[in-house]
Coordinates of C-alpha atoms and ligand atoms in Angstrom, one line a residue:
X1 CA -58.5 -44.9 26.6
X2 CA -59.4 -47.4 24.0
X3 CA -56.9 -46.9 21.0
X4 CA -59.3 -47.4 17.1
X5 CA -56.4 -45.8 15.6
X6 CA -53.1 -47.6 16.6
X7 CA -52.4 -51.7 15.6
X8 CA -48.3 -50.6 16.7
X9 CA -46.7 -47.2 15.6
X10 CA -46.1 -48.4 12.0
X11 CA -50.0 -48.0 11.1
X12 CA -50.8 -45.6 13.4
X13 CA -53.2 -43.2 11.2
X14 CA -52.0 -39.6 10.4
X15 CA -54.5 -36.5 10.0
X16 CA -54.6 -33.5 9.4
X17 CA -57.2 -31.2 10.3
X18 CA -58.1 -28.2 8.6
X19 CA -60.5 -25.4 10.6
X20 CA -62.2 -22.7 9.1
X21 CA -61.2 -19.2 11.7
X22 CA -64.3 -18.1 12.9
X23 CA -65.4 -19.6 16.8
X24 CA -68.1 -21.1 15.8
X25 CA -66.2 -23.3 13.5
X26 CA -63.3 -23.3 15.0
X27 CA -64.0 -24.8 18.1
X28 CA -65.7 -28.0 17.3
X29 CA -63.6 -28.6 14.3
X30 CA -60.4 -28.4 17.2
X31 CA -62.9 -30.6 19.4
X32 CA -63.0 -33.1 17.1
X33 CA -59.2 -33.5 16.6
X34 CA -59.0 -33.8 19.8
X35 CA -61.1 -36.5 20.0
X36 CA -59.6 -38.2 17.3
X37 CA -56.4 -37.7 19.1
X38 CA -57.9 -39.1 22.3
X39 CA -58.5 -42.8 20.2
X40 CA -55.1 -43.2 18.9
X41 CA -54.6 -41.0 15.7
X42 CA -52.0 -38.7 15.2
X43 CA -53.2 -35.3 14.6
X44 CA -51.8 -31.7 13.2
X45 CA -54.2 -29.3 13.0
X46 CA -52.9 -26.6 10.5
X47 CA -53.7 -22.8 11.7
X48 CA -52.4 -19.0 11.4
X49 CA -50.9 -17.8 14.8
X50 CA -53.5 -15.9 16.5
X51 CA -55.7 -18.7 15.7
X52 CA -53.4 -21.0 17.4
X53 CA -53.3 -19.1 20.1
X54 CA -57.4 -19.5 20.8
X55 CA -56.9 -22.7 22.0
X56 CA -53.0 -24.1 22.1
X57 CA -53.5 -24.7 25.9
X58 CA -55.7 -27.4 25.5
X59 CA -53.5 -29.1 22.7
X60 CA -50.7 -28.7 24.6
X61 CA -53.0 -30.2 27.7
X62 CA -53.8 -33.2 25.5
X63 CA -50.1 -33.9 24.6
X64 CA -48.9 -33.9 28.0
X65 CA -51.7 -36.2 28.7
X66 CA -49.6 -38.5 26.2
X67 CA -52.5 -37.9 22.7
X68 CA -50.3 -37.6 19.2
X69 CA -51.6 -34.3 18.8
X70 CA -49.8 -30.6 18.1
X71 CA -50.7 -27.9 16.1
X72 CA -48.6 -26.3 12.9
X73 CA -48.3 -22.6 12.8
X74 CA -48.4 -20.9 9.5
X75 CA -47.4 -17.3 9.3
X76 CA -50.7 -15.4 8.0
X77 CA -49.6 -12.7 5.3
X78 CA -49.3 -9.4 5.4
X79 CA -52.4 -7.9 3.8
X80 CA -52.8 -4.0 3.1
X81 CA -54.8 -2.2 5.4
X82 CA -55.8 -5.7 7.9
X83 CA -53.9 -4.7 11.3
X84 CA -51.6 -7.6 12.5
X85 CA -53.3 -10.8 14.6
X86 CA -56.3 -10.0 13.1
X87 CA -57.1 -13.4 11.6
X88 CA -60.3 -14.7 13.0
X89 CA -64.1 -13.4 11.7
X90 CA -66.1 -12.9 14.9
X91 CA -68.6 -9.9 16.2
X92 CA -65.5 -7.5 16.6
X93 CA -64.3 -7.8 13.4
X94 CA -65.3 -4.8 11.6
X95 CA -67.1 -5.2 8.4
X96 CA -64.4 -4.3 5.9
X97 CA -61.5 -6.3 7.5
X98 CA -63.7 -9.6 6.6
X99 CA -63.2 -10.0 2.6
X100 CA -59.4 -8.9 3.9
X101 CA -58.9 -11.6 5.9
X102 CA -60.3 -14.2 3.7
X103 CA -57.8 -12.8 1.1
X104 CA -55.0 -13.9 3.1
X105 CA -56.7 -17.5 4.2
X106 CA -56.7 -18.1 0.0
X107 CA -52.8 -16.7 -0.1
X108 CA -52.5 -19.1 2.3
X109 CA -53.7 -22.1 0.4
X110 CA -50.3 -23.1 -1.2
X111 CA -48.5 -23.2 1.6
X112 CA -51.4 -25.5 3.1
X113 CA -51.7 -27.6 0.2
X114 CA -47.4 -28.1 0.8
X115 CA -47.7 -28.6 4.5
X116 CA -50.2 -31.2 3.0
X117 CA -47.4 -32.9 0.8
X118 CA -44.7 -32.7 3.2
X119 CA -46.8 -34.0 6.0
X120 CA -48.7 -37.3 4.4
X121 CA -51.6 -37.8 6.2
X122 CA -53.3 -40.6 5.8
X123 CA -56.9 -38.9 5.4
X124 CA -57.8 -34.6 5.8
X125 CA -60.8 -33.4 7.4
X126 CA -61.2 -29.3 6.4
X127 CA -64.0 -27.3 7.4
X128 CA -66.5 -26.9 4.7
X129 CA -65.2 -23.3 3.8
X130 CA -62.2 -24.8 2.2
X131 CA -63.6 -27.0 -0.9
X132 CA -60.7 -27.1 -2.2
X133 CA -59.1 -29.4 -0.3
X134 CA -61.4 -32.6 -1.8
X135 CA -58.7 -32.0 -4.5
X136 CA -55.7 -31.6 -2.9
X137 CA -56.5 -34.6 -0.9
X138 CA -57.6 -36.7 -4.0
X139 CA -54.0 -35.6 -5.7
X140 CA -52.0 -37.2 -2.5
X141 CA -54.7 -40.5 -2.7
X142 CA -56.0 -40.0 0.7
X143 CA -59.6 -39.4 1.8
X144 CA -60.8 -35.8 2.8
X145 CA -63.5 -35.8 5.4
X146 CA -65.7 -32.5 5.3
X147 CA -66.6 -30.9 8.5
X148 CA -70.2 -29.2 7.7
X149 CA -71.5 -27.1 10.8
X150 CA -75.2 -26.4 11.3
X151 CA -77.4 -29.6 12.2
X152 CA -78.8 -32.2 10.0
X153 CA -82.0 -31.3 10.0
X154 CA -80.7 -27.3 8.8
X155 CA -79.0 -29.2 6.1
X156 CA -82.5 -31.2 5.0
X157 CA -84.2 -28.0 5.2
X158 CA -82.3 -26.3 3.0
X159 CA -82.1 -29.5 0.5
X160 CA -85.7 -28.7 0.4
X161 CA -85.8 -25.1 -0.5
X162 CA -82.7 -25.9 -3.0
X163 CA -84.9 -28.7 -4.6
X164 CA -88.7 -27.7 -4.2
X165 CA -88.3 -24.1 -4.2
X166 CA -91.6 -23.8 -1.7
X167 CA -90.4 -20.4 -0.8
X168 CA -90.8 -19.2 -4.5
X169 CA -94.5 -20.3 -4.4
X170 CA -95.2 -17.9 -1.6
X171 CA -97.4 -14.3 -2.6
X172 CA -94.6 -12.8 0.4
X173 CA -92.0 -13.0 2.7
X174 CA -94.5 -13.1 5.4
X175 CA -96.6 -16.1 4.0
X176 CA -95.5 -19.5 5.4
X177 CA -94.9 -22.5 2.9
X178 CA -94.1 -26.1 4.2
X179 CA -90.7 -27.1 4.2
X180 CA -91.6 -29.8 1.1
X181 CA -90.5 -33.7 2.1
X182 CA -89.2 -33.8 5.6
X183 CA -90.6 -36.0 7.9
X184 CA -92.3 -33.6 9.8
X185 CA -94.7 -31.2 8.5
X186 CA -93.1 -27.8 9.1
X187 CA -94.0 -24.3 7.9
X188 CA -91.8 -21.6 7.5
X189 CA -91.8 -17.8 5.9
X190 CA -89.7 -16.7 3.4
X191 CA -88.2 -13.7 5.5
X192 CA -86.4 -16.2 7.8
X193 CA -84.6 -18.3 5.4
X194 CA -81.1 -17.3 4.0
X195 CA -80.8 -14.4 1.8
X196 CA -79.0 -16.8 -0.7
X197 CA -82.7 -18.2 -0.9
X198 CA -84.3 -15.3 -1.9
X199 CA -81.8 -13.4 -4.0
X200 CA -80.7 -16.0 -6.6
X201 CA -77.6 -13.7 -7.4
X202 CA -76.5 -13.7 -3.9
X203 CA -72.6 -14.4 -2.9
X204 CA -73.2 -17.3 -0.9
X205 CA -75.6 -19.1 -3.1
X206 CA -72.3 -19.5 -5.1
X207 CA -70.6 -20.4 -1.9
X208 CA -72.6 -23.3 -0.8
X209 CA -73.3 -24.5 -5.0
X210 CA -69.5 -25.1 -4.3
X211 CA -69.4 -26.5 -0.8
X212 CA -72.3 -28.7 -1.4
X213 CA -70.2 -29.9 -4.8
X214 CA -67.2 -30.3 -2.7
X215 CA -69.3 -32.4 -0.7
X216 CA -70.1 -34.8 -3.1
X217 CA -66.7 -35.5 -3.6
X218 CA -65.6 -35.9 -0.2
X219 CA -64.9 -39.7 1.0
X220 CA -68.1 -38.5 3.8
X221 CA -68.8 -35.6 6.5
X222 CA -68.6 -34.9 9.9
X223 CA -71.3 -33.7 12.1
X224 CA -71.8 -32.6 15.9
X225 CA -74.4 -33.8 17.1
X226 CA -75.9 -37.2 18.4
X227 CA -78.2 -39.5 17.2
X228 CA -80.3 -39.3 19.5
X229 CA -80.8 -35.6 18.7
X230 CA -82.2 -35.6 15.5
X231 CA -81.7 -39.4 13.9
X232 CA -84.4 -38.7 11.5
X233 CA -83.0 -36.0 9.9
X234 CA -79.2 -37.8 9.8
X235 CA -80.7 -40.6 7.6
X236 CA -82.7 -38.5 5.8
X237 CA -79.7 -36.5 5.0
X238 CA -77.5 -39.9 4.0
X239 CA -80.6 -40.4 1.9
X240 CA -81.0 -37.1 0.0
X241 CA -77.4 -36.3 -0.5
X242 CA -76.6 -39.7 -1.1
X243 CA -73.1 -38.9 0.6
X244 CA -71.8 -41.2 4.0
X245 CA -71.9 -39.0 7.3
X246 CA -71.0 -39.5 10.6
X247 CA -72.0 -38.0 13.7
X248 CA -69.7 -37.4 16.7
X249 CA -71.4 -35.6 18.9
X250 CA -71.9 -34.1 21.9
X251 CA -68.0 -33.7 21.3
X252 CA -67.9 -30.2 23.7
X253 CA -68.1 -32.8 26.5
X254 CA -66.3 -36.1 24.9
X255 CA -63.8 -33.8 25.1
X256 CA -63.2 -31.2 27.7
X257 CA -64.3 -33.5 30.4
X258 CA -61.2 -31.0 32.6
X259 CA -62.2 -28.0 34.1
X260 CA -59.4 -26.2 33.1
X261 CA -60.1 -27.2 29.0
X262 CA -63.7 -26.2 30.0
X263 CA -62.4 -22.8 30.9
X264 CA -60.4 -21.9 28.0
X265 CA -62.4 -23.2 25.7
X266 CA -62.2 -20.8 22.8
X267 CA -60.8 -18.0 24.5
X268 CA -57.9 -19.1 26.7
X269 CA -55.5 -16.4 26.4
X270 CA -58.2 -13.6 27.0
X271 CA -59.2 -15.2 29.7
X272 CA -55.9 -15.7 31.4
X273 CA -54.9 -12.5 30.9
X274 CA -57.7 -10.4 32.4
X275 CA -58.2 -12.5 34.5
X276 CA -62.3 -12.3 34.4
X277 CA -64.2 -12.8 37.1
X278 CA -64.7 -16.5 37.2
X279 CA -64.8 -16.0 41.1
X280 CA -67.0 -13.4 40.6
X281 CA -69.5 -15.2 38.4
X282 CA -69.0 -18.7 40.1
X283 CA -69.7 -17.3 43.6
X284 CA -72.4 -15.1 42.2
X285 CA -74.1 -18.7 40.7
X286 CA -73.1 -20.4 43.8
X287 CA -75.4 -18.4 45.8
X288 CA -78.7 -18.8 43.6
X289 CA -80.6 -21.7 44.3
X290 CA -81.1 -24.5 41.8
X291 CA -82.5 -24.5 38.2
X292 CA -83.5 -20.6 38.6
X293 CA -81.4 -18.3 36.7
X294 CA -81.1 -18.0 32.7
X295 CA -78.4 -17.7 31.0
X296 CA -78.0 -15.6 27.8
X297 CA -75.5 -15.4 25.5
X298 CA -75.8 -14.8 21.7
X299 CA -72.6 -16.6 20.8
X300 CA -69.4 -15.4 19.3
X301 CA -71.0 -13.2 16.2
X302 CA -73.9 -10.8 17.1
X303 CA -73.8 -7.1 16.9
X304 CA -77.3 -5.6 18.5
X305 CA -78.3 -1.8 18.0
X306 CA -79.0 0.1 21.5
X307 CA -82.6 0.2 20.9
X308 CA -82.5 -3.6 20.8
X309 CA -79.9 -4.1 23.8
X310 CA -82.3 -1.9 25.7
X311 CA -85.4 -4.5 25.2
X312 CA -83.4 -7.5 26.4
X313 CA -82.5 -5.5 29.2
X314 CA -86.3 -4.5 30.2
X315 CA -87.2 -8.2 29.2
X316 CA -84.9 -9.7 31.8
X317 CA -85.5 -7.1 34.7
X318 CA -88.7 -7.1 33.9
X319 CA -89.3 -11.2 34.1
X320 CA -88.1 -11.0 37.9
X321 CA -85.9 -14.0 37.1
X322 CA -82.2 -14.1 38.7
X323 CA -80.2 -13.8 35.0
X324 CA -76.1 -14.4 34.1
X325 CA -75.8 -12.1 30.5
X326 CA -72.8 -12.0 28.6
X327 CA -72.5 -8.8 26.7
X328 CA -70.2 -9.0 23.8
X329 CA -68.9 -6.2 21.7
X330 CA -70.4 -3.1 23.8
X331 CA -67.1 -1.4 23.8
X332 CA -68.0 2.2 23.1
X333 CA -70.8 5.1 23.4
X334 CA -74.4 4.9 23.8
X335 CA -74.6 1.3 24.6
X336 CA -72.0 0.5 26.8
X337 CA -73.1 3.5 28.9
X338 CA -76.9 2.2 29.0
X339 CA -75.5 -1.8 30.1
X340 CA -73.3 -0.4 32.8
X341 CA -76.0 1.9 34.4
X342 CA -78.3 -1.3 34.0
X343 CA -75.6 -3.5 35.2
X344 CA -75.2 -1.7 38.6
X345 CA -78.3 -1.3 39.1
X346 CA -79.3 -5.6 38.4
X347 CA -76.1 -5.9 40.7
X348 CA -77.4 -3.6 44.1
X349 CA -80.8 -5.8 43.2
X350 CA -78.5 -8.7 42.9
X351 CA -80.8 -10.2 40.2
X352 CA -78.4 -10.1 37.5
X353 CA -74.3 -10.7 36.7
X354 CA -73.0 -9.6 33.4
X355 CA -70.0 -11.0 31.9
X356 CA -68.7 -8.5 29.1
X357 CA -66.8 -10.3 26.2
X358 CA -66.1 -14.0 26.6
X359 CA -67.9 -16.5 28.7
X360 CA -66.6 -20.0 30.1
X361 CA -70.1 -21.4 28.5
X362 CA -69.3 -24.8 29.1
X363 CA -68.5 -24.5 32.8
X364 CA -71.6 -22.1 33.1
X365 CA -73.8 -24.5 31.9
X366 CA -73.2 -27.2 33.9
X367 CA -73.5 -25.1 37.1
X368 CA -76.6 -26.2 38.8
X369 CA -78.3 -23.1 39.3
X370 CA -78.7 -22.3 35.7
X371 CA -81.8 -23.4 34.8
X372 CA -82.3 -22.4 31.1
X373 CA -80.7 -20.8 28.3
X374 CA -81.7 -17.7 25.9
X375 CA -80.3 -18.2 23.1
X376 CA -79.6 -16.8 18.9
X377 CA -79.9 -21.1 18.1
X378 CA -75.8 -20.9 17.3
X379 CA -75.7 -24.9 16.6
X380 CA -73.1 -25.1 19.3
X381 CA -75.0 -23.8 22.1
X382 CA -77.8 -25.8 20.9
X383 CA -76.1 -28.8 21.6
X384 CA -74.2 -28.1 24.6
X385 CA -77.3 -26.6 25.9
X386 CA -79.0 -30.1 25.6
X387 CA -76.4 -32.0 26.3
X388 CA -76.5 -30.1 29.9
X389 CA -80.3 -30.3 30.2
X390 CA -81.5 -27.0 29.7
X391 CA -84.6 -26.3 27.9
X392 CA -84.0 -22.6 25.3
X393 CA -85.6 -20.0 25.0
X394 CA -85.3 -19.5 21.4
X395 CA -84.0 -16.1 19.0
X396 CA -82.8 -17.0 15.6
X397 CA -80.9 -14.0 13.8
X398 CA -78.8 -15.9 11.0
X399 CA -77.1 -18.2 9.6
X400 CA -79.5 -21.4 9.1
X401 CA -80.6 -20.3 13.1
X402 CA -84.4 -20.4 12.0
X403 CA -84.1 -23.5 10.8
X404 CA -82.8 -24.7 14.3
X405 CA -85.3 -23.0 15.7
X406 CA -87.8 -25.0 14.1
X407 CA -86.0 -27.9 15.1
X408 CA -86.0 -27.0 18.8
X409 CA -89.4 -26.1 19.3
X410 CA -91.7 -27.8 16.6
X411 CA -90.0 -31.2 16.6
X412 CA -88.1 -31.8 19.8
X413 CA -90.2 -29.4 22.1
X414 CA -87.4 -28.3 24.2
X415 CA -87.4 -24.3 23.3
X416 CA -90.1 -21.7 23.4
X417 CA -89.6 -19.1 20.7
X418 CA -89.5 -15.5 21.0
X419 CA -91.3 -14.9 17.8
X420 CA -88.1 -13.6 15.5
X421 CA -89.1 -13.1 12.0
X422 CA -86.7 -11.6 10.1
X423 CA -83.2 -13.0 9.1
X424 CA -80.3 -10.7 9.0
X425 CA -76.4 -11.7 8.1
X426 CA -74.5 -11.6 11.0
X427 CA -73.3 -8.4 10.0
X428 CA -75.5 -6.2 8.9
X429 CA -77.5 -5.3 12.2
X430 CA -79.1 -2.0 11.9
X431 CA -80.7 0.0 14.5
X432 CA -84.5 -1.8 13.9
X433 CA -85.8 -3.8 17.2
X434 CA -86.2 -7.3 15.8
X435 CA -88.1 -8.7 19.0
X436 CA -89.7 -6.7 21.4
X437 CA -89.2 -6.8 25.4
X438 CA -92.7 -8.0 25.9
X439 CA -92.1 -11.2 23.4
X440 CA -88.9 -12.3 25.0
X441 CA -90.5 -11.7 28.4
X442 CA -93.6 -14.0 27.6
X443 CA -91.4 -17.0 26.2
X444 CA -88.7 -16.5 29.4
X445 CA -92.5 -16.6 31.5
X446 CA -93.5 -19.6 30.1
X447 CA -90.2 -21.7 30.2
X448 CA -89.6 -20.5 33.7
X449 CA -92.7 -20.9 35.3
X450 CA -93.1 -24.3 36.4
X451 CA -96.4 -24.7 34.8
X452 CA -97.2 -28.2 33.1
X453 CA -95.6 -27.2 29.8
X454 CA -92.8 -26.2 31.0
X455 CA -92.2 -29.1 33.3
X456 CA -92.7 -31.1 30.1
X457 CA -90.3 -29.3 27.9
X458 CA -87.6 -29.7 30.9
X459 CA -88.6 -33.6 30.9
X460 CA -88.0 -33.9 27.3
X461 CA -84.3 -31.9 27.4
X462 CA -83.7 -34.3 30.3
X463 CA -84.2 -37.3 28.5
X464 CA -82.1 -35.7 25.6
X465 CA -79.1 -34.8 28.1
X466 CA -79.3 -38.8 29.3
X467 CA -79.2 -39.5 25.4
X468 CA -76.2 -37.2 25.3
X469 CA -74.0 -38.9 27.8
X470 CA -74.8 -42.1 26.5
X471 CA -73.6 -41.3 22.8
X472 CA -70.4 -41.0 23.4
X473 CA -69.6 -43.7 25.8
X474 CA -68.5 -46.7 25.2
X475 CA -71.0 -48.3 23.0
X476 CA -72.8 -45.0 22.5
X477 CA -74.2 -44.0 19.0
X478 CA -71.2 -41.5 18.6
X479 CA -68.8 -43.9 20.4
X480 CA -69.4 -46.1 17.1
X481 CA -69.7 -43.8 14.7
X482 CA -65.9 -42.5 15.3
X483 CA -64.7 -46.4 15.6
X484 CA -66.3 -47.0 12.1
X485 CA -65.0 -43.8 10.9
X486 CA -61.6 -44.5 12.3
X487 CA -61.8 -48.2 11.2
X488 CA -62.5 -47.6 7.8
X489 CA -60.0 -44.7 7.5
X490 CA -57.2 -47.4 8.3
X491 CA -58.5 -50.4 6.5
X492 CA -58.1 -47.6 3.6
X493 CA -54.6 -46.8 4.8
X494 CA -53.8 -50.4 4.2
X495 CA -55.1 -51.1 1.4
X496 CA -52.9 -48.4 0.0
X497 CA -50.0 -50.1 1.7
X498 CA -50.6 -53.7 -0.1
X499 CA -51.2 -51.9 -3.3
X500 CA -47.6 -50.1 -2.7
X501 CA -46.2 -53.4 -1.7
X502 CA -47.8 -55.3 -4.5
Ligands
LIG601 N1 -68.9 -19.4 23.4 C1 -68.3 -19.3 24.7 N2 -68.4 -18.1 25.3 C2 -69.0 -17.0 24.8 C3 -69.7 -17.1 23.6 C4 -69.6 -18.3 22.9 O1 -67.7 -20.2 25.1 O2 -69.1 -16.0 25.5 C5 -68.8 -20.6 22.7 C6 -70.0 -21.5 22.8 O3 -69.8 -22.4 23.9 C7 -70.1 -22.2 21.5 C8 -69.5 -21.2 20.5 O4 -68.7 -20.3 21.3 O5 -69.3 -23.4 21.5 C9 -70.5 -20.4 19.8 O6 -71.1 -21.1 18.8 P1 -72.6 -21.1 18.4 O7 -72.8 -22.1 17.3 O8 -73.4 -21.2 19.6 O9 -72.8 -19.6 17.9 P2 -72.1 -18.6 16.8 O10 -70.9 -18.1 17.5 O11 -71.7 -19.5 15.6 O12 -73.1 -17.6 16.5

């Protein structure tokens, strides 16, 4: 492996990485050490313990493989009322233990900011949950790179609303207003854009003033996904925000090019331990014939009522289609009673496998008789989705998922929406069906059924997927972009060096 980062051990380039504890930010932020590892720099990624534990196999994988990478464990405090190990914000966590555990991540910042001193890095890169850091990193001299999750083109749209305001010239939530000076001429409605749009008062419009201020600051950002993706809407951003950005993606793929870091990804000691049925789900996918089952998996956050697992259920059975469903957080009651009765009975028919809890996504994906994906638009599945292919069947819940959406299916024209029209935070699912069985049956009926559209929309993810592999080789888009990156973080490094010398 080519080495941007090493010119002899004495400049070899020191970071440390910063990641924010919830999966979806987690992950790619620990993918992108890695990959940074992989090209010669020495990495430490600072993390609590049963955050480390998510994914120490693969750093301890890359190590042995002879990368400059480890991790450094810091003890997360003991906060009243949050049981022990519970340090991560996912779908499990319950409601109350969230502003519980972020009270012990800002404890924490001290002894960060002094693992920070002690260490000397030559350059940070913290998720873009922890703004403070541009400071910290500007007191030691060094460069703080931001890692922003969510794709460029969410980020343009919601420049847009911040600087047009188009949703506040709307008569109601369910009148559509055009996403004012992107390059494409989209429409959205205001009941699928953030709450922090509509409610000026809301908590996270104050979250993001700051991240985006934070931003500014940074020496540049980090993104995940390729060029070839969505390379109008990464120079539009560079344009609009005025700030340098970099994008390194697909990096699920740069890599976890082993099986066994495909596996763990993001849930290795769960999955050792039980043991889940990757026989079971391997042979079952072994024995269905190419391109012809969906997957669906809402990624590492949703909640859904009963009344609204019970219209995904009737929408797969009902589309005939051979499906792979992971259920996640049906522990209890009502609903886990209904998905077991409906999982034996999808079993006997053998039309359907459902994984309950964690999924090895990444291997599932690449398996050749998964032939498209159902999907909440989680930017991570997006892009791993594409980079294996697969056209989406789209659902946006939260987050800026609606703005992927529009993404997916009104630029690109790889994804069929479902017809969601109401944003909810990932926590505050109630018991009202969002999308009906029939809806989610008509957009799995169109992507599946080998009609002229939908051999299109497969064409077009195909092409994407060649991009994909291409990015990151060498000469790729993202291949470059982390050689710049890494080239100008040591020519940096040395310029402090002659400055100390002189
Ligand atoms: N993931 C997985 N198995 C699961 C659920 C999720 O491996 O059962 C991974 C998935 O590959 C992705 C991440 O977790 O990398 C989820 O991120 P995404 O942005 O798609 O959704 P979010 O969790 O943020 O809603």
């Amino acid at each position: 492996m080519e080495s941007f980062g090493v010119d002899g051990e004495s400049e070899m380039l020191k970071a440390i990485f910063l990641p924010f504890i919830s999966p979806s930010h987690l992950v790619p932020v620990v993918d992108i050490a890695r990959i940074f590892a992989m090209y010669g720099v020495d990495v430490t990624i600072l993390i609590t313990p049963a955050n480390a534990a998510v994914f120490q196999s693969s750093i301890d994988r890359d190590s042995s493989r002879g990368r400059s990478i480890r991790t450094h464990v810091i003890k997360f405090p003991q906060i009243d009322g949050l049981p022990e190990g519970m340090e991560n914000i996912n779908s499990s966590t319950p409601r109350d233990m969230t502003s519980k555990i972020m009270e012990g991540m800002s404890i924490l910042e001290g002894k960060f900011r002094q693992a920070f001193r002690d260490m000397k890095p030559d350059f940070i890169v913290s998720d873009m949950f922890y703004p403070w850091t541009v400071d910290a990193a500007a007191e030691l001299g060094i460069p703080r790179l931001i890692y922003v999750g969510g794709t460029y083109f969410a980020h343009c749209a919601m420049h847009s609303l911040e600087q047009f305001e188009p949703h506040n010239k709307v008569g109601s939530d369910d009148e559509s207003f055009l996403l004012t000076g992107l390059p494409h001429e989209l429409e959205m409605t205001r009941s699928q854009i953030p709450i922090r749009f509509r409610d000026p008062n809301h908590r996270m419009g104050y979250v993001m003033k700051t991240v985006k201020e934070s931003e500014k600051k940074c020496y540049g950002s980090v993104f995940k996904s390729f060029h070839e993706f969505e390379g109008v809407y990464e120079e539009h951003y560079k344009r609009v925000t005025g700030t340098k950005s970099w994008n390194l993606g697909p990096i699920s793929s740069w890599v976890n090019q082993d099986p066994s870091d495909k596996a763990g990804r993001g849930h290795a000691k769960e999955e050792e331990q039980e043991g889940k049925g990757r026989e079971g789900w391997l042979a079952w996918l072994d024995s269905k014939k190419e391109e012809s089952v969906l997957y669906v998996c809402f990624g590492s956050m949703n909640n859904f009522p009963t009344s609204q697992l019970v219209e995904i259920a009737h929408a797969l059975e009902d589309s005939g289609r051979d499906f792979l469903w992971v259920v996640s957080n049906v522990d209890e009651g009502e609903a886990k009673g209904f998905v077991e009765e409906f999982e034996k009975r999808v079993r006997s028919s053998n039309k359907g496998y459902l994984i309950w809890g964690w999924a090895p996504q990444l291997l599932i994906l690449e398996h050749p008789a998964v032939g498209a994906v159902v999907t909440h638009c989680g930017m991570n599945t997006v892009i791993e989705s594409v980079d294996a292919g697969l056209p989406l069947v789209t659902w946006p819940m939260f987050s800026e998922q609606f703005f992927n959406e529009k993404l997916l299916v009104d630029v690109l024209k790889i994804g069929v929406a479902v017809g969601a029209k109401k944003w909810r935070d990932w926590n505050e699912f109630d018991d009202e069906v969002l999308v009906k069985r029939e809806d989610i049956g008509k957009a799995i009926a169109l992507l599946m059924s080998g009609g002229e559209e939908s051999l299109e929309i497969r064409k077009r993810v195909k092409a994407l997927s060649a991009a994909a592999k291409k990015a990151t080789q060498v000469g790729g888009s993202s291949y470059n972009s982390l050689k710049e990156i890494i080239e100008e973080l040591k020519s940096l490094k040395l310029q402090k060096l002659n400055r100390n010398v002189a």
